[in-house]
Short mmCIF file of C-alpha atoms in Angstrom, two decimals:
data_model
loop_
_atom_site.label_atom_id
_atom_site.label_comp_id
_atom_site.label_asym_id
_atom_site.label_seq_id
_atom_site.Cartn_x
_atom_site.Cartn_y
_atom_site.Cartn_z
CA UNK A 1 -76.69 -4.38 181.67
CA UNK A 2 -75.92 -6.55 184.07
CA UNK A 3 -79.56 -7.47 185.28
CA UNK A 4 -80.48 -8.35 181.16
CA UNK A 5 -77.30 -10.77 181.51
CA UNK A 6 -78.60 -12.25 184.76
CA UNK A 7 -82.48 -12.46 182.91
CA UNK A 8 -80.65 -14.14 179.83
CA UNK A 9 -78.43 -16.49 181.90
CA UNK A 10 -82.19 -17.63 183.79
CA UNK A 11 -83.77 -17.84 180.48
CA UNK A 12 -81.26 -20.06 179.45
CA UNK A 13 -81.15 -22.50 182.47
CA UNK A 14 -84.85 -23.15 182.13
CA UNK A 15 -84.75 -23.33 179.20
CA UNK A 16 -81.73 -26.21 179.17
CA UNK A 17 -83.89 -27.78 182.33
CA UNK A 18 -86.91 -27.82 179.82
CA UNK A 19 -85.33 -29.38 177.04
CA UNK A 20 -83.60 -32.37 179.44
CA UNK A 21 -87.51 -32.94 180.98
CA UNK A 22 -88.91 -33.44 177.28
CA UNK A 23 -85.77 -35.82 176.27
CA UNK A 24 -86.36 -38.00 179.27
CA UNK A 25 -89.79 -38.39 178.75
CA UNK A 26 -88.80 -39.26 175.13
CA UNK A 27 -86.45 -41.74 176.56
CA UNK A 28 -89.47 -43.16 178.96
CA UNK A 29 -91.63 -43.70 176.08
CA UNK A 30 -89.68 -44.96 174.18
CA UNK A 31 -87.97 -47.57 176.63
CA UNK A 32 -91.09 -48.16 178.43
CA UNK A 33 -88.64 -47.76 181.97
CA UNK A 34 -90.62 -47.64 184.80
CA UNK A 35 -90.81 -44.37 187.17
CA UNK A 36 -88.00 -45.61 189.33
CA UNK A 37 -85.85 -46.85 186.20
CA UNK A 38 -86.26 -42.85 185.11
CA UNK A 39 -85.67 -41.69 188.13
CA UNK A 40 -82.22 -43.72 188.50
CA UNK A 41 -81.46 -42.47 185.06
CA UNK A 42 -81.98 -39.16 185.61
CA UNK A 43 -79.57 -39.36 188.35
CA UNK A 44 -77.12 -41.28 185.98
CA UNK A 45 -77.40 -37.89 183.52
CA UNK A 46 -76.69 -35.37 185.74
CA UNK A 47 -73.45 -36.95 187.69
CA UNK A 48 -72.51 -37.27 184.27
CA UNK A 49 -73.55 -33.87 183.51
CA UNK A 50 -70.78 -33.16 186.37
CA UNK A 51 -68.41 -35.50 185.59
CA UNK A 52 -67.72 -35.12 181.78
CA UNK A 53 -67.52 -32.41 179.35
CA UNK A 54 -71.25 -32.77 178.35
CA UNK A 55 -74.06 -31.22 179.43
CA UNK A 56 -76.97 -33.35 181.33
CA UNK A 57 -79.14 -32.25 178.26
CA UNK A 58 -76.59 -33.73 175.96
CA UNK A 59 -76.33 -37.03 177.85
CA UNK A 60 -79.90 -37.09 178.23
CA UNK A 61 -79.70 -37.07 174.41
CA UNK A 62 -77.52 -39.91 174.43
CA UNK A 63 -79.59 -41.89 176.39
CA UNK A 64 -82.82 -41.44 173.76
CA UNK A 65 -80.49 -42.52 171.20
CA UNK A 66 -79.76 -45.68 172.66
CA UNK A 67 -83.28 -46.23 173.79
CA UNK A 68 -83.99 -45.50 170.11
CA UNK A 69 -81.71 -48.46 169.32
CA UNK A 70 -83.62 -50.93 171.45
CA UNK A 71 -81.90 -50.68 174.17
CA UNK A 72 -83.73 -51.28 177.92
CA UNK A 73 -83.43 -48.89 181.02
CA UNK A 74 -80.88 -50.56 182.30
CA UNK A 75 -78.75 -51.18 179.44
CA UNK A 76 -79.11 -47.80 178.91
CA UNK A 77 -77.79 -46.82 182.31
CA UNK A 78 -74.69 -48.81 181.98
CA UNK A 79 -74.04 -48.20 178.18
CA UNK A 80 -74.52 -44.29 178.56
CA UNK A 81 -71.17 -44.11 181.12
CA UNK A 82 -68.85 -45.97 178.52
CA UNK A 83 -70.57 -43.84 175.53
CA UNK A 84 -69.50 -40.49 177.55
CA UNK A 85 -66.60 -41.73 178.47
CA UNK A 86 -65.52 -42.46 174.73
CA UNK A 87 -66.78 -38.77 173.78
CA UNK A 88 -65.17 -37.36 176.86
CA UNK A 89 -61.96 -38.81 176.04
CA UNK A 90 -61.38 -38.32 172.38
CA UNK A 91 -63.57 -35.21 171.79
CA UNK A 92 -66.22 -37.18 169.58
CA UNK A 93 -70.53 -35.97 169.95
CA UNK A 94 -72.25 -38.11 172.36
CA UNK A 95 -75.21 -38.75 170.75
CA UNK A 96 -76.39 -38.68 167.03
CA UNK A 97 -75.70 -40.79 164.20
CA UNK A 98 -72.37 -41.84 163.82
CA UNK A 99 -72.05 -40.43 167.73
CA UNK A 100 -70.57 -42.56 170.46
CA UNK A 101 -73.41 -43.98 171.58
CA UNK A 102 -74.54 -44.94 168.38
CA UNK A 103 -70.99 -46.70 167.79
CA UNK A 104 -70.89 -48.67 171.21
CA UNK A 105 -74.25 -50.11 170.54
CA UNK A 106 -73.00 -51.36 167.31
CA UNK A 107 -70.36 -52.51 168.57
CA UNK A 108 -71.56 -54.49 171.33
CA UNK A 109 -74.16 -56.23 169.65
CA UNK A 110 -71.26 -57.49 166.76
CA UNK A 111 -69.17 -58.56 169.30
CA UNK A 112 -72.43 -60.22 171.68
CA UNK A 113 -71.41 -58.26 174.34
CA UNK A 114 -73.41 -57.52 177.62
CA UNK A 115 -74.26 -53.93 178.44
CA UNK A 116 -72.02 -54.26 181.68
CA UNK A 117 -69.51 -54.01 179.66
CA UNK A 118 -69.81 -50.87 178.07
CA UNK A 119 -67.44 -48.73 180.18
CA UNK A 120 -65.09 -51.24 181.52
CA UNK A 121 -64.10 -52.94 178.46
CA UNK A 122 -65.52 -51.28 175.34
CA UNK A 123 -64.97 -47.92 176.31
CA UNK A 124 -61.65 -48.37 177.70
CA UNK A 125 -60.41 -50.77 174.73
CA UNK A 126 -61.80 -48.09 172.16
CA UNK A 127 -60.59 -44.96 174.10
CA UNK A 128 -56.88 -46.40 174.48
CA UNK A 129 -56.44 -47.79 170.38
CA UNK A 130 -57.48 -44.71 169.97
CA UNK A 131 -55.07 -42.66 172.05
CA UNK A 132 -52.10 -44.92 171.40
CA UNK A 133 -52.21 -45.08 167.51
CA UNK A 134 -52.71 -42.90 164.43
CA UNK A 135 -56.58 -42.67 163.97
CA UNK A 136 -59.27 -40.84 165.51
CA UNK A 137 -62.16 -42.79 167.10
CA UNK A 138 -64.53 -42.61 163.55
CA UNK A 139 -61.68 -43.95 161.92
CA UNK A 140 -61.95 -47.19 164.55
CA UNK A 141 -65.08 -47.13 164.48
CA UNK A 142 -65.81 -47.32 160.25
CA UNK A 143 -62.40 -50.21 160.78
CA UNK A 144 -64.72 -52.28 162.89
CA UNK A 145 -67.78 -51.78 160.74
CA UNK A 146 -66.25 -53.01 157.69
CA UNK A 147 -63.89 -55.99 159.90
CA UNK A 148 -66.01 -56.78 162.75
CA UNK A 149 -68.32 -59.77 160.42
CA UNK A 150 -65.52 -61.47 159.35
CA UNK A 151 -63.29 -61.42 162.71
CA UNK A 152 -66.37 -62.37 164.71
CA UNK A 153 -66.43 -65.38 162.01
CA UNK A 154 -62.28 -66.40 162.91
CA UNK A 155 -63.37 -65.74 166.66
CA UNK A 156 -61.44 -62.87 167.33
CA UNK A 157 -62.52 -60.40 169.97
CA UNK A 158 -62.55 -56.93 170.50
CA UNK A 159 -59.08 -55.96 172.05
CA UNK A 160 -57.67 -57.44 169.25
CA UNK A 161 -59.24 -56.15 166.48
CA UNK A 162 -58.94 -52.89 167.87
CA UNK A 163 -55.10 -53.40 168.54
CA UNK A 164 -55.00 -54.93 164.70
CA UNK A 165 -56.58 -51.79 163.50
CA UNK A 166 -54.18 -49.30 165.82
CA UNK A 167 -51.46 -50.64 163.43
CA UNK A 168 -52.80 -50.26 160.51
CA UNK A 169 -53.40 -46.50 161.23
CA UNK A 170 -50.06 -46.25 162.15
CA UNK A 171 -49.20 -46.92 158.68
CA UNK A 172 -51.88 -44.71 157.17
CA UNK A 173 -54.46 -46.98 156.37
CA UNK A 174 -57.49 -46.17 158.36
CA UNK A 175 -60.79 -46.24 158.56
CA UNK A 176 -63.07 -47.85 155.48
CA UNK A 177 -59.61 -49.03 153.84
CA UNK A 178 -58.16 -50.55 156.95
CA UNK A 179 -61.76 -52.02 157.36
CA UNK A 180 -61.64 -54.34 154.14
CA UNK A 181 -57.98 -55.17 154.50
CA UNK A 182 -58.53 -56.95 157.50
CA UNK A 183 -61.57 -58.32 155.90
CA UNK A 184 -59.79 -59.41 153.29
CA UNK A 185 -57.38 -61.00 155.40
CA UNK A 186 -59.66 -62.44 157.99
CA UNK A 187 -61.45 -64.48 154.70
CA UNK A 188 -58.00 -65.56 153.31
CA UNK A 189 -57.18 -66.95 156.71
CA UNK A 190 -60.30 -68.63 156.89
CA UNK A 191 -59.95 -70.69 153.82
CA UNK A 192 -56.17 -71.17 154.45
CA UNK A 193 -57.62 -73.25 157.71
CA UNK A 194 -60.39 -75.23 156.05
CA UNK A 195 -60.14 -75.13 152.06
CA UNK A 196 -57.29 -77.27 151.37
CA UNK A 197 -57.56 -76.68 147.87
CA UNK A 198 -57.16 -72.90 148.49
CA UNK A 199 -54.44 -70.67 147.23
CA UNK A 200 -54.56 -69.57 150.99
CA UNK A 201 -53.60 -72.97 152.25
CA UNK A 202 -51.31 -73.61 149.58
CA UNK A 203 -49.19 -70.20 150.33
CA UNK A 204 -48.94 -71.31 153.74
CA UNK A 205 -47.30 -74.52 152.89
CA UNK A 206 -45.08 -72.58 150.81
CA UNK A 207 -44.15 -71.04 153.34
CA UNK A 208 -43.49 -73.75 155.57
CA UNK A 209 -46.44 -73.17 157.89
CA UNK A 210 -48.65 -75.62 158.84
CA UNK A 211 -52.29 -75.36 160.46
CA UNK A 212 -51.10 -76.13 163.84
CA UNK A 213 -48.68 -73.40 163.89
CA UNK A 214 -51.49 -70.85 163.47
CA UNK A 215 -54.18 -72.65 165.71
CA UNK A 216 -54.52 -73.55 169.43
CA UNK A 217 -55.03 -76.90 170.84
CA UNK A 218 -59.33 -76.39 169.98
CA UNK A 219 -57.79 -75.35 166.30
CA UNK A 220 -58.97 -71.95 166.82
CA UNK A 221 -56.49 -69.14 165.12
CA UNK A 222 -54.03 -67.51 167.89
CA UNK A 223 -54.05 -64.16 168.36
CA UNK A 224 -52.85 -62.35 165.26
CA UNK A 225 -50.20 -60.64 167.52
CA UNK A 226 -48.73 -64.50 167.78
#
């Protein structure tokens, strides 16, 4: 009847408030934040809550998983809007392993990245590869696992790698795959800058290319792109 449906629709609203009380305390012991950093980031979940797909329970959960990954209050607070914003946009889970906030912490600490950045850049360089190419956004991010070491090593930066990566799953080669071949590449570069006694630096000759063609005035490699 209808008063059972209003009893079970209660139930389930305390029940939901319950559950986002106990994950935020989780998230205060395990952060050590202070009462007013909860309080702040309580109000961070629910907007949220409001402005996304997810619930405030589920981005409450996303906020214990990045505590869980070392992250401080207020990391947390600005690392949380560019993980929902990622999930939001391309349909991925929030939290969990493998979940958006699980890959933008990765992410950010390859690429030395400050928290700030989490929506503004990360999430909107990850959300538009993704939208613009031919790979979902665990296909990017399992392309950056595998790539991001030896990029980080040539100096390239996120955008790029990203845009590098877009391509690549335009041709059907995504994910782990695309990962090593731009690992792959990213090495053979490497040595075709500094081992002369490479086959790297030797094809380049071949070819009629010659270090400063593929290096800037500080001899670091121009965009790929270039």
């Amino acid at each position: 009847s209808t008063s059972r449906q209003a009893l079970g629709y209660i139930s389930d609203v305390v029940q939901s408030g319950a559950g986002f009380i106990d994950t935020m305390t989780t998230v205060k012991a395990i952060s050590r934040a202070t009462d007013s950093e909860m309080e702040s980031l309580s109000d961070t979940a629910q907007s949220l809550g409001k402005a996304t797909m997810f619930s405030s329970q589920e981005i409450a959960s996303g906020m214990q998983y990045l505590a869980m990954a070392g992250n401080s209050a207020s990391d947390i607070s600005e690392m949380i809007r560019g993980a929902a914003m990622v999930a939001n946009a391309t349909g991925m889970e929030l939290g969990g392993k493998g979940g958006a906030a699980d890959m933008i912490t990765n992410i950010m600490k390859t690429f030395k990245l400050e928290s700030a950045s989490a929506a503004t850049v990360v999430g909107d360089q990850l959300t538009a590869a993704t939208l613009s190419s031919n790979m979902s956004m665990q296909d990017l991010a399992e392309t950056i696992k595998y790539a991001s070491a030896s990029m980080v090593n040539l100096k390239r930066e996120l955008p790029e790698v990203a845009a590098i990566a877009g391509t690549l799953g335009n041709a059907g080669i995504q994910a782990s795959m695309a990962g090593t071949a731009m690992s792959n590449m990213a090495r053979y570069f490497g040595r075709a800058l500094t081992d002369t006694s490479s086959d790297a630096y030797k094809e380049l000759r071949a070819l009629g290319i010659s270090i400063s063609d593929v290096t800037d005035s500080q001899g670091d490699l121009l965009d790929f792109g270039v």
